[in-house]
CSV table of C-alpha atoms in Angstrom, one decimal:
chain,number,residue,atom,x,y,z
A,1,MET,CA,-18.1,-10.6,-12.2
A,2,GLU,CA,-18.6,-13.5,-9.8
A,3,TYR,CA,-16.9,-16.8,-10.5
A,4,ARG,CA,-17.4,-20.4,-9.6
A,5,HIS,CA,-15.0,-23.2,-10.0
A,6,ASN,CA,-13.7,-23.1,-13.6
A,7,LEU,CA,-15.9,-20.3,-14.8
A,8,HIS,CA,-13.4,-17.6,-13.9
A,9,MET,CA,-12.9,-16.9,-17.7
A,10,HIS,CA,-16.6,-16.0,-18.2
A,11,LYS,CA,-16.8,-12.5,-19.7
A,12,ALA,CA,-13.1,-11.9,-19.1
A,13,ALA,CA,-11.9,-9.0,-21.2
A,14,GLY,CA,-8.3,-8.4,-19.9
A,15,VAL,CA,-7.0,-5.1,-18.6
A,16,HIS,CA,-9.4,-2.3,-17.8
A,17,SER,CA,-9.5,1.1,-19.5
A,18,GLY,CA,-10.4,4.1,-17.5
A,19,ALA,CA,-14.0,4.1,-18.8
A,20,SER,CA,-14.5,0.3,-18.2
A,21,PHE,CA,-13.1,0.6,-14.7
A,22,VAL,CA,-15.5,3.4,-13.7
A,23,ALA,CA,-18.4,1.5,-15.3
A,24,SER,CA,-17.5,-1.6,-13.3
A,25,LEU,CA,-18.2,0.1,-10.0
A,26,GLY,CA,-21.9,0.4,-10.9
A,27,ASP,CA,-23.0,-2.4,-8.6
A,28,GLU,CA,-25.0,-2.7,-5.3
A,29,ARG,CA,-22.1,-1.8,-3.0
A,30,GLU,CA,-23.1,-0.2,0.3
A,31,VAL,CA,-20.8,2.8,0.7
A,32,TRP,CA,-21.6,5.4,3.4
A,33,TYR,CA,-20.1,8.9,3.5
A,34,ASP,CA,-21.1,11.5,6.1
A,35,GLY,CA,-24.2,9.7,7.1
A,36,GLN,CA,-25.5,9.1,3.6
A,37,ARG,CA,-25.3,6.0,1.3
A,38,VAL,CA,-23.5,7.2,-1.9
A,39,ASP,CA,-22.6,6.2,-5.4
A,40,VAL,CA,-18.8,6.5,-5.7
A,41,ARG,CA,-19.2,7.1,-9.4
A,42,THR,CA,-21.1,10.4,-8.9
A,43,HIS,CA,-20.4,11.8,-5.5
A,44,PRO,CA,-18.0,14.7,-5.5
A,45,ALA,CA,-16.0,13.4,-2.6
A,46,PHE,CA,-14.8,10.5,-4.7
A,47,ALA,CA,-14.5,12.2,-8.1
A,48,GLY,CA,-10.8,13.2,-8.1
A,49,VAL,CA,-9.4,9.9,-7.2
A,50,LEU,CA,-11.8,8.1,-9.6
A,51,ARG,CA,-10.5,10.3,-12.5
A,52,GLU,CA,-6.9,9.6,-11.5
A,53,LEU,CA,-7.5,5.8,-11.3
A,54,GLY,CA,-9.1,6.0,-14.7
A,55,ARG,CA,-6.1,7.8,-16.1
A,56,LEU,CA,-3.8,5.1,-14.7
A,57,TYR,CA,-5.9,2.3,-16.1
A,58,ASP,CA,-5.7,4.1,-19.5
A,59,LEU,CA,-1.9,3.8,-19.4
A,60,GLN,CA,-2.4,0.0,-19.9
A,61,HIS,CA,-3.9,0.7,-23.3
A,62,SER,CA,-1.5,3.6,-24.3
A,63,ASP,CA,1.0,3.2,-27.1
A,64,ALA,CA,3.8,4.3,-24.8
A,65,HIS,CA,3.1,1.9,-22.0
A,66,HIS,CA,0.9,-1.0,-23.1
A,67,LYS,CA,3.9,-3.4,-23.7
A,68,ASP,CA,5.4,-2.5,-20.3
A,69,MET,CA,2.2,-3.0,-18.3
A,70,THR,CA,0.6,-6.0,-19.8
A,71,TRP,CA,1.3,-9.5,-21.0
A,72,THR,CA,-0.8,-12.1,-22.9
A,73,SER,CA,-3.0,-14.5,-20.9
A,74,PRO,CA,-2.2,-18.1,-21.8
A,75,GLN,CA,-5.8,-19.0,-21.1
A,76,THR,CA,-7.7,-16.3,-23.1
A,77,GLY,CA,-5.2,-14.5,-25.3
A,78,HIS,CA,-6.3,-11.2,-23.8
A,79,PRO,CA,-3.8,-8.6,-22.5
A,80,VAL,CA,-3.7,-8.9,-18.7
A,81,SER,CA,-1.9,-6.8,-16.1
A,82,LEU,CA,1.7,-7.5,-15.2
A,83,SER,CA,0.6,-6.8,-11.7
A,84,TYR,CA,-0.9,-10.3,-11.8
A,85,LEU,CA,2.1,-12.0,-13.3
A,86,ALA,CA,3.5,-14.7,-10.9
A,87,PRO,CA,7.2,-14.6,-12.0
A,88,SER,CA,9.2,-17.7,-12.4
A,89,THR,CA,12.2,-16.2,-14.3
A,90,PRO,CA,14.4,-13.2,-13.7
A,91,ALA,CA,13.1,-11.7,-17.0
A,92,GLN,CA,9.5,-12.0,-15.7
A,93,PHE,CA,10.4,-10.4,-12.4
A,94,ALA,CA,12.1,-7.5,-14.2
A,95,ALA,CA,9.0,-7.0,-16.3
A,96,LYS,CA,6.9,-6.8,-13.1
A,97,THR,CA,9.3,-4.3,-11.7
A,98,ARG,CA,9.0,-2.0,-14.7
A,99,ASN,CA,5.2,-2.2,-14.5
A,100,SER,CA,5.3,-1.3,-10.8
A,101,HIS,CA,7.6,1.7,-11.5
A,102,LEU,CA,5.1,3.0,-14.1
A,103,TRP,CA,2.2,2.8,-11.7
A,104,MET,CA,4.1,4.5,-8.9
A,105,GLU,CA,5.9,7.1,-11.1
A,106,HIS,CA,2.7,8.2,-12.8
A,107,SER,CA,1.1,8.7,-9.4
A,108,HIS,CA,4.2,10.3,-7.8
A,109,GLY,CA,4.2,7.7,-5.0
A,110,GLN,CA,1.0,9.2,-3.6
A,111,LEU,CA,-1.3,6.2,-3.8
A,112,PRO,CA,0.0,3.6,-1.3
A,113,ARG,CA,-2.9,1.2,-2.1
A,114,ILE,CA,-2.7,1.6,-5.8
A,115,PRO,CA,-4.2,-1.5,-7.6
A,116,ASP,CA,-0.7,-2.8,-8.3
A,117,PHE,CA,-0.3,-3.4,-4.6
A,118,VAL,CA,-3.0,-5.9,-3.5
A,119,ALA,CA,-2.8,-7.6,-6.9
A,120,ASN,CA,0.6,-8.7,-5.7
A,121,VAL,CA,-0.9,-10.1,-2.5
A,122,VAL,CA,-3.1,-12.3,-4.8
A,123,VAL,CA,0.1,-13.4,-6.6
A,124,GLY,CA,1.4,-14.4,-3.1
A,125,LEU,CA,-1.8,-16.2,-2.4
A,126,TYR,CA,-1.4,-18.2,-5.6
A,127,ASP,CA,2.2,-19.0,-4.8
A,128,TYR,CA,1.2,-20.2,-1.3
A,129,ARG,CA,-1.7,-22.4,-2.6
A,130,HIS,CA,0.2,-25.7,-2.1
A,131,GLU,CA,0.7,-25.0,1.6
A,132,LEU,CA,-2.9,-24.1,1.9
A,133,GLY,CA,-3.7,-27.4,0.2
A,134,LYS,CA,-2.0,-29.2,3.0
A,135,VAL,CA,-4.7,-27.9,5.3
A,136,ASP,CA,-7.5,-28.6,2.8
A,137,PRO,CA,-7.1,-29.4,-0.9
A,138,GLN,CA,-10.1,-27.2,-1.6
A,139,PHE,CA,-8.2,-24.2,-0.3
A,140,ALA,CA,-5.5,-24.7,-2.9
A,141,ARG,CA,-8.1,-24.9,-5.7
A,142,ASN,CA,-9.9,-21.8,-4.4
A,143,ALA,CA,-6.7,-19.8,-4.3
A,144,GLU,CA,-5.8,-20.8,-7.9
A,145,ASN,CA,-9.2,-20.1,-9.2
A,146,TYR,CA,-9.3,-16.7,-7.4
A,147,TYR,CA,-5.9,-15.7,-8.8
A,148,LEU,CA,-7.1,-16.6,-12.4
A,149,TYR,CA,-10.4,-14.7,-11.9
A,150,CYS,CA,-8.6,-11.6,-10.7
A,151,ARG,CA,-6.0,-11.7,-13.4
A,152,GLU,CA,-8.4,-12.2,-16.3
A,153,HIS,CA,-10.9,-9.5,-15.1
A,154,ASP,CA,-8.2,-7.0,-13.9
A,155,ILE,CA,-9.8,-6.9,-10.5
A,156,ALA,CA,-9.0,-3.9,-8.2
A,157,LEU,CA,-8.6,-5.1,-4.6
A,158,THR,CA,-8.3,-3.6,-1.2
A,159,HIS,CA,-7.2,-5.7,1.8
A,160,ALA,CA,-8.5,-5.4,5.3
A,161,ILE,CA,-6.2,-6.8,8.0
A,162,GLY,CA,-6.4,-4.3,10.9
A,163,ASP,CA,-8.7,-5.0,13.8
A,164,PRO,CA,-10.9,-2.3,15.3
A,165,GLN,CA,-9.6,-0.1,18.2
A,166,ILE,CA,-12.2,-1.0,20.8
A,167,ASP,CA,-10.3,-2.3,23.9
A,168,ARG,CA,-7.0,-3.8,22.9
A,169,SER,CA,-6.2,-4.4,26.6
A,170,ALA,CA,-9.0,-7.0,26.6
A,171,SER,CA,-8.7,-10.6,25.5
A,172,LEU,CA,-10.9,-12.0,22.7
A,173,ALA,CA,-12.7,-14.0,25.4
A,174,GLU,CA,-13.5,-10.8,27.2
A,175,HIS,CA,-14.3,-8.7,24.2
A,176,PRO,CA,-15.1,-11.0,21.2
A,177,ASP,CA,-15.8,-7.9,18.9
A,178,ASN,CA,-12.1,-7.0,19.0
A,179,ALA,CA,-11.6,-9.1,15.9
A,180,LEU,CA,-13.6,-10.6,13.0
A,181,ARG,CA,-15.0,-14.0,13.8
A,182,ILE,CA,-17.1,-16.9,12.4
A,183,VAL,CA,-20.5,-17.0,14.0
A,184,GLU,CA,-22.1,-19.8,11.9
A,185,ARG,CA,-20.8,-22.7,10.0
A,186,ARG,CA,-22.9,-24.1,7.2
A,187,ALA,CA,-22.4,-26.8,4.6
A,188,ASP,CA,-22.0,-24.2,1.8
A,189,GLY,CA,-19.9,-21.7,3.8
A,190,VAL,CA,-19.6,-19.6,6.9
A,191,VAL,CA,-21.0,-16.4,8.3
A,192,VAL,CA,-18.7,-13.8,9.8
A,193,ARG,CA,-19.4,-10.9,12.1
A,194,GLY,CA,-17.1,-8.0,13.1
A,195,ALA,CA,-15.2,-5.1,11.6
A,196,LYS,CA,-12.0,-4.4,9.8
A,197,GLN,CA,-10.5,-0.9,9.7
A,198,LEU,CA,-8.6,1.3,7.4
A,199,ALA,CA,-9.3,-0.6,4.2
A,200,THR,CA,-7.6,1.9,2.0
A,201,LEU,CA,-9.0,2.5,-1.5
A,202,ALA,CA,-12.0,0.2,-0.6
A,203,PRO,CA,-14.8,2.4,-2.1
A,204,TYR,CA,-13.1,2.2,-5.6
A,205,CYS,CA,-12.3,-1.6,-5.4
A,206,HIS,CA,-14.2,-4.6,-6.8
A,207,GLU,CA,-13.1,-6.9,-4.0
A,208,VAL,CA,-11.7,-7.1,-0.5
A,209,MET,CA,-9.3,-9.7,0.7
A,210,VAL,CA,-9.2,-10.5,4.4
A,211,TYR,CA,-6.6,-12.5,6.2
A,212,LEU,CA,-5.3,-12.9,9.7
A,213,SER,CA,-3.8,-9.8,11.2
A,214,PRO,CA,-0.2,-10.4,12.5
A,215,ALA,CA,-1.3,-8.8,15.9
A,216,PHE,CA,-3.3,-12.0,16.5
A,217,PHE,CA,-1.0,-14.8,15.4
A,218,MET,CA,-1.4,-16.4,18.8
A,219,ARG,CA,-5.2,-16.7,18.6
A,220,SER,CA,-6.3,-20.0,19.9
A,221,ALA,CA,-9.9,-19.8,19.0
A,222,PRO,CA,-10.4,-21.2,15.5
A,223,GLU,CA,-13.4,-19.0,14.8
A,224,TYR,CA,-11.0,-16.0,14.5
A,225,VAL,CA,-8.8,-17.6,11.9
A,226,ILE,CA,-10.0,-17.2,8.3
A,227,TRP,CA,-8.7,-16.0,5.0
A,228,PHE,CA,-11.3,-15.1,2.3
A,229,ALA,CA,-12.2,-12.6,-0.5
A,230,LEU,CA,-15.5,-11.1,-1.3
A,231,PRO,CA,-17.0,-8.6,-3.7
A,232,ILE,CA,-17.4,-5.2,-2.2
A,233,ALA,CA,-21.1,-5.5,-3.3
A,234,THR,CA,-21.8,-8.3,-0.9
A,235,PRO,CA,-25.0,-8.2,1.1
A,236,ASN,CA,-24.5,-7.0,4.7
A,237,LEU,CA,-21.0,-5.7,4.0
A,238,ARG,CA,-21.0,-2.0,4.8
A,239,LEU,CA,-18.3,0.6,4.1
A,240,MET,CA,-18.1,3.8,6.1
A,241,CYS,CA,-15.6,6.3,4.7
A,242,ARG,CA,-13.6,8.9,6.6
A,243,GLU,CA,-13.9,12.6,5.9
A,244,SER,CA,-12.7,13.4,2.4
A,245,GLN,CA,-9.7,15.7,1.8
A,246,THR,CA,-11.0,16.7,-1.6
A,247,GLU,CA,-14.1,18.8,-0.9
A,248,HIS,CA,-12.4,22.2,-0.8
A,249,ARG,CA,-14.8,25.1,-0.9
A,250,ASN,CA,-12.4,27.8,-1.9
A,251,SER,CA,-10.0,28.6,-4.7
A,252,PHE,CA,-6.8,27.5,-3.1
A,253,ARG,CA,-4.9,24.9,-5.2
A,254,HIS,CA,-5.0,21.3,-3.9
A,255,ASP,CA,-3.1,19.5,-6.6
A,256,LEU,CA,-2.4,16.4,-4.5
A,257,SER,CA,-5.5,15.8,-2.4
A,258,SER,CA,-7.8,16.5,-5.3
A,259,ARG,CA,-6.2,13.6,-7.2
A,260,TYR,CA,-4.7,11.2,-4.6
A,261,ASP,CA,-6.9,11.2,-1.5
A,262,GLU,CA,-7.5,7.4,-2.0
A,263,GLN,CA,-10.0,7.1,1.0
A,264,ASP,CA,-9.9,4.8,4.0
A,265,ALA,CA,-12.9,2.9,5.2
A,266,MET,CA,-14.2,0.9,8.1
A,267,LEU,CA,-15.7,-2.4,6.9
A,268,PHE,CA,-18.6,-3.7,8.9
A,269,PHE,CA,-19.4,-7.4,8.4
A,270,ASP,CA,-22.9,-7.6,9.7
A,271,ASP,CA,-23.3,-11.4,9.6
A,272,VAL,CA,-21.9,-11.7,6.1
A,273,PHE,CA,-22.0,-15.1,4.3
A,274,ILE,CA,-18.9,-16.4,2.7
A,275,PRO,CA,-19.4,-19.3,0.3
A,276,ASN,CA,-16.9,-22.2,0.4
A,277,HIS,CA,-15.3,-21.3,-2.9
A,278,ARG,CA,-14.3,-17.9,-1.5
A,279,ILE,CA,-12.4,-19.3,1.5
A,280,PHE,CA,-8.6,-19.9,1.3
A,281,LEU,CA,-7.9,-20.9,4.9
A,282,LEU,CA,-9.9,-21.8,7.9
A,283,ASP,CA,-9.1,-22.5,11.6
A,284,ASP,CA,-5.3,-23.2,11.2
A,285,CYS,CA,-3.4,-20.6,13.0
A,286,GLN,CA,0.0,-21.9,12.2
A,287,ALA,CA,-0.6,-22.0,8.5
A,288,ALA,CA,-1.9,-18.4,8.7
A,289,ALA,CA,1.1,-17.2,10.7
A,290,ALA,CA,3.6,-18.8,8.3
A,291,GLY,CA,1.7,-17.6,5.3
A,292,PHE,CA,1.3,-13.9,6.2
A,293,ALA,CA,4.8,-12.9,5.1
A,294,ARG,CA,4.8,-15.4,2.2
A,295,ILE,CA,1.8,-13.9,0.5
A,296,SER,CA,3.0,-10.4,1.1
A,297,ALA,CA,6.5,-10.8,-0.5
A,298,TRP,CA,5.7,-9.2,-3.9
A,299,ALA,CA,3.4,-6.6,-2.4
A,300,LEU,CA,5.9,-5.4,0.1
A,301,TYR,CA,8.5,-5.1,-2.7
A,302,VAL,CA,6.3,-2.9,-4.8
A,303,GLY,CA,5.5,-0.9,-1.7
A,304,GLN,CA,9.2,0.0,-1.6
A,305,ILE,CA,9.0,1.1,-5.2
A,306,ARG,CA,6.1,3.3,-4.3
A,307,PHE,CA,8.0,4.8,-1.4
A,308,TYR,CA,11.0,5.5,-3.6
A,309,HIS,CA,8.8,7.5,-6.0
A,310,ARG,CA,7.2,9.3,-3.0
A,311,LEU,CA,10.7,10.3,-1.8
A,312,ARG,CA,11.5,11.6,-5.3
A,313,THR,CA,8.4,13.8,-5.1
A,314,PHE,CA,9.6,15.2,-1.8
A,315,LEU,CA,13.1,15.9,-3.2
A,316,GLY,CA,11.7,17.6,-6.3
A,317,VAL,CA,9.5,19.9,-4.2
A,318,ALA,CA,12.2,20.7,-1.7
A,319,ALA,CA,14.8,21.4,-4.4
A,320,LEU,CA,12.4,23.7,-6.4
A,321,ALA,CA,11.3,25.5,-3.2
A,322,SER,CA,14.9,26.2,-2.2
A,323,LYS,CA,15.6,27.7,-5.6
A,324,ALA,CA,12.3,29.7,-5.5
A,325,ILE,CA,13.3,31.6,-2.4
A,326,GLY,CA,17.0,31.8,-3.0
A,327,VAL,CA,18.3,29.5,-0.2
A,328,LYS,CA,19.6,26.6,-2.3
A,329,ASP,CA,23.2,27.6,-1.8
A,330,PHE,CA,22.9,28.2,2.0
A,331,ARG,CA,25.1,25.7,3.7
A,332,GLU,CA,22.4,24.5,6.2
A,333,ILE,CA,19.8,24.1,3.4
A,334,GLY,CA,22.3,22.2,1.2
A,335,ASP,CA,22.8,19.9,4.2
A,336,GLN,CA,19.1,19.2,4.4
A,337,LEU,CA,18.8,18.6,0.7
A,338,GLY,CA,21.7,16.3,0.7
A,339,GLU,CA,20.2,14.3,3.6
A,340,LEU,CA,17.0,14.0,1.7
A,341,THR,CA,18.9,12.9,-1.5
A,342,SER,CA,20.7,10.2,0.6
A,343,TYR,CA,17.3,8.7,1.6
A,344,VAL,CA,16.2,8.6,-2.1
A,345,GLU,CA,19.4,6.9,-3.1
A,346,MET,CA,19.5,4.5,-0.2
A,347,VAL,CA,16.0,3.3,-1.1
A,348,ARG,CA,16.9,3.0,-4.8
A,349,LEU,CA,20.0,0.9,-3.9
A,350,ALA,CA,17.9,-1.2,-1.5
A,351,ILE,CA,15.4,-2.0,-4.3
A,352,VAL,CA,18.3,-3.0,-6.5
A,353,GLY,CA,19.5,-5.3,-3.8
A,354,LEU,CA,16.0,-6.9,-3.4
A,355,GLN,CA,16.0,-7.5,-7.2
A,356,ASN,CA,19.4,-9.2,-7.0
A,357,GLU,CA,18.4,-11.5,-4.1
A,358,LEU,CA,15.6,-13.3,-5.9
A,359,ARG,CA,14.8,-16.5,-4.1
A,360,PRO,CA,12.8,-19.5,-5.3
A,361,THR,CA,9.6,-20.3,-3.4
A,362,SER,CA,8.0,-23.6,-2.7
A,363,GLY,CA,5.3,-22.5,-5.1
A,364,GLY,CA,7.7,-22.5,-8.0
A,365,HIS,CA,8.1,-18.7,-8.4
A,366,LEU,CA,10.8,-16.1,-7.8
A,367,ALA,CA,10.3,-13.8,-4.8
A,368,PRO,CA,12.3,-10.7,-4.1
A,369,GLY,CA,14.7,-10.3,-1.1
A,370,VAL,CA,13.2,-9.8,2.3
A,371,THR,CA,12.0,-6.2,2.9
A,372,LEU,CA,12.1,-6.1,6.7
A,373,ALA,CA,15.1,-3.8,6.9
A,374,LEU,CA,13.6,-1.4,4.4
A,375,ASP,CA,10.2,-1.6,6.0
A,376,ALA,CA,11.7,-0.4,9.3
A,377,PHE,CA,13.8,2.2,7.5
A,378,ALA,CA,10.9,3.7,5.6
A,379,ALA,CA,8.8,4.1,8.8
A,380,GLN,CA,11.8,5.5,10.6
A,381,VAL,CA,12.7,8.2,8.0
A,382,SER,CA,9.3,9.2,6.7
A,383,ALA,CA,8.6,11.9,9.4
A,384,ARG,CA,12.2,13.2,9.0
A,385,VAL,CA,11.7,13.6,5.3
A,386,ALA,CA,8.6,15.7,5.9
A,387,GLN,CA,10.5,17.8,8.5
A,388,ILE,CA,13.2,18.5,5.9
A,389,VAL,CA,10.6,20.0,3.5
A,390,ARG,CA,9.2,22.1,6.4
A,391,VAL,CA,12.7,23.4,7.2
A,392,VAL,CA,13.5,24.3,3.5
A,393,CYS,CA,10.1,26.0,2.9
A,394,GLY,CA,9.9,27.7,6.3
A,395,SER,CA,7.0,30.1,6.8
A,396,GLY,CA,6.0,29.9,3.1
A,397,LEU,CA,4.0,26.9,4.1
A,398,VAL,CA,1.7,29.1,6.1
A,399,MET,CA,1.0,32.0,3.8
A,400,GLN,CA,0.3,31.8,0.1
A,401,PRO,CA,-2.3,33.5,-2.1
A,402,SER,CA,-5.3,31.6,-3.5
A,403,GLU,CA,-6.2,31.4,-7.1
A,404,ALA,CA,-8.8,34.1,-6.5
A,405,ASP,CA,-6.2,36.3,-4.9
A,406,LEU,CA,-4.0,35.9,-8.0
A,407,ALA,CA,-6.8,36.9,-10.3
A,408,ASN,CA,-7.7,40.0,-8.3
A,409,PRO,CA,-6.5,43.1,-10.1
A,410,VAL,CA,-6.1,45.1,-6.9
A,411,LEU,CA,-4.0,42.4,-5.2
A,412,ARG,CA,-2.0,41.1,-8.1
A,413,PRO,CA,0.6,43.9,-8.3
A,414,LEU,CA,1.2,43.5,-4.6
A,415,LEU,CA,1.6,39.8,-4.9
A,416,GLU,CA,4.0,40.1,-7.8
A,417,ARG,CA,6.1,42.5,-5.9
A,418,TYR,CA,6.1,40.9,-2.4
A,419,MET,CA,5.3,37.3,-2.9
A,420,GLY,CA,7.2,36.3,-6.0
A,421,GLY,CA,10.5,34.4,-5.8
A,422,LYS,CA,13.9,34.2,-7.3
A,423,ASP,CA,13.6,33.8,-11.0
A,424,VAL,CA,10.0,32.6,-10.6
A,425,ASP,CA,6.7,34.5,-10.7
A,426,VAL,CA,4.2,34.6,-7.9
A,427,VAL,CA,1.9,32.1,-9.7
A,428,PHE,CA,4.5,29.4,-9.9
A,429,LYS,CA,5.8,30.0,-6.4
A,430,SER,CA,2.4,30.0,-4.7
A,431,ARG,CA,1.4,26.8,-6.5
A,432,LEU,CA,4.7,25.1,-5.6
A,433,PHE,CA,4.4,26.0,-1.9
A,434,ARG,CA,0.8,24.9,-1.8
A,435,LEU,CA,2.0,21.5,-3.1
A,436,ALA,CA,4.6,21.5,-0.3
A,437,THR,CA,1.9,22.3,2.2
A,438,GLU,CA,-0.2,19.4,1.1
A,439,LEU,CA,2.8,17.1,1.4
A,440,VAL,CA,3.8,18.0,4.9
A,441,SER,CA,1.4,20.3,6.7
A,442,ASP,CA,-2.3,19.9,6.0
A,443,ARG,CA,-4.8,17.1,6.7
A,444,TYR,CA,-3.8,15.2,3.5
A,445,GLY,CA,-0.1,15.4,4.4
A,446,MET,CA,-0.7,14.3,8.0
A,447,ARG,CA,-2.8,11.3,6.9
A,448,GLN,CA,0.0,10.3,4.5
A,449,GLU,CA,2.6,10.6,7.2
A,450,LEU,CA,0.5,8.4,9.6
A,451,TYR,CA,0.1,5.9,6.8
A,452,GLU,CA,3.9,5.7,6.3
A,453,MET,CA,4.3,5.1,10.0
A,454,TRP,CA,2.0,2.2,10.3
A,455,ASN,CA,1.2,0.6,6.9
A,456,ARG,CA,4.1,-1.8,7.0
A,457,GLY,CA,3.2,-2.9,10.5
A,458,ASP,CA,4.5,-2.0,13.9
A,459,ILE,CA,8.1,-0.7,13.5
A,460,VAL,CA,9.2,-2.2,16.8
A,461,ARG,CA,7.9,-5.7,15.8
A,462,ASN,CA,9.6,-5.4,12.4
A,463,ARG,CA,12.9,-4.4,14.0
A,464,ILE,CA,12.7,-7.4,16.4
A,465,ALA,CA,11.8,-9.7,13.6
A,466,LEU,CA,14.7,-8.4,11.5
A,467,PHE,CA,17.2,-9.0,14.3
A,468,GLU,CA,15.8,-12.5,15.2
A,469,SER,CA,15.7,-13.6,11.5
A,470,TYR,CA,18.9,-12.0,10.3
A,471,PRO,CA,20.8,-14.8,8.5
A,472,GLY,CA,24.3,-13.4,9.2
A,473,ARG,CA,23.9,-13.0,12.9
A,474,ALA,CA,25.3,-16.4,13.9
A,475,GLY,CA,28.4,-15.9,11.9
A,476,ILE,CA,28.9,-12.4,13.3
A,477,GLU,CA,28.6,-13.6,16.8
A,478,ALA,CA,31.0,-16.5,16.1
A,479,ASN,CA,33.5,-14.1,14.8
A,480,ILE,CA,33.3,-12.0,18.0
A,481,VAL,CA,33.7,-15.1,20.1
A,482,ALA,CA,36.7,-16.2,18.0
A,483,LEU,CA,38.2,-12.7,18.4
A,484,LEU,CA,37.8,-12.9,22.2
A,485,ASP,CA,39.2,-16.4,22.3
A,486,GLY,CA,42.1,-15.5,20.1
A,487,ALA,CA,42.9,-12.4,22.1
A,488,SER,CA,42.7,-14.4,25.3
A,489,ALA,CA,45.1,-17.0,23.9
A,490,ALA,CA,47.5,-14.4,22.7
A,491,LEU,CA,47.4,-12.6,26.0
A,492,GLN,CA,48.1,-15.8,27.9
A,493,ALA,CA,51.0,-16.6,25.6
A,494,ALA,CA,52.5,-13.2,26.2
A,495,HIS,CA,51.9,-13.2,29.9
A,496,PRO,CA,51.8,-16.8,31.1
A,497,VAL,CA,50.4,-17.3,34.5
A,498,PRO,CA,53.2,-18.6,36.8
A,499,GLU,CA,52.7,-22.0,38.2
A,500,SER,CA,52.0,-22.2,41.9
A,501,THR,CA,54.7,-23.6,44.0
């Protein structure tokens, strides 16, 4: 599915189905798992998420959702994903929002790097192309061609912006492997060496997009400043995956991890060649720093939609668990459930606010409101949300029967008598509490919680940026100064200082 210049329409077929998506992963990608090179289409560690992604892609072709997830390409006439629509009217933005809600609702907010996410980074890249063109006109053309290529081929992308944790106390001069860098410049492109970490969903993606990490905005060496995109199946690009959460060798239910363990990967760029037409920015640190937030505007917005649906999943599980063990009407439990509901509603209202603060960009599109406050809020409350579920469920998170226990004729009468719940049988209760355990207690839940803490960037940096960029701050400070000046004047009028004699 490679493209060059104006050939991005070659073999374009519009939105993937589940079957065509799985088939499209049959390339020469180098994916390593537990010391072995694997085929993600057939290895059991990848099977659950692959099925789930296929199901989500099939929604684009379903009678119920086709119209809400696709639009017609003006170039080819094919149906293409609304994830790749660059909105220029409120109606187009609303259509994108409905599409994102469908992706997130149908995955229960459990796939943070769902294909809808990085597709919207590509929308941001396309919107920022004119600024890139000020650095080099070819960068603008590359960004536009790449956007069209991704849109017309329904490309699934990961992005890799995190630098490896080697020695972050060292400077790049002291430890050049701390960040990806250019090691050779050629007439037809550049060669890069280094690593990027936690490229979520990478084994299932067609492409990876790499751009400057915000942790290194102040890089002075131009060899560390580059934006580019490459096929996962690029020579000398190696993916090493973490341990899967899906390979359970028992009969306990794992309804979440078996479907949504989207994988994270280290990407090793072992002197990887990047052709010129795949480069979007080179050497210019200021353009990279200014563009990082710009190209993320739509992706960060759909990330909040995903978080909203994740919170709804927590609320549903907590509410059902409280009913299943007869504690819903306990005052302290009602307080916990109310707190969780307040977070759901606050995020919903914030998303509405972002929709109503559409702002025109210099690229001619409409971007949502700034998400910095919601980014910080989500990282701040995510651990608390998990703690609420732990409090509501109590010790039931620790001890539940397996599917084999439930099927055992000796154990089943005991389980019905002592491990059922209020108005629910032991089968429903055990499966519900297993779901809760996955959300908040086991390896899958802990990985998800870590993700929520860090995926929007450092919460401290985000809070500082929010304060420094808050548009109403100057007026607020002026009001306080006026209040102090007015109070001082009134005090002086009421109690004039006597003249000295």
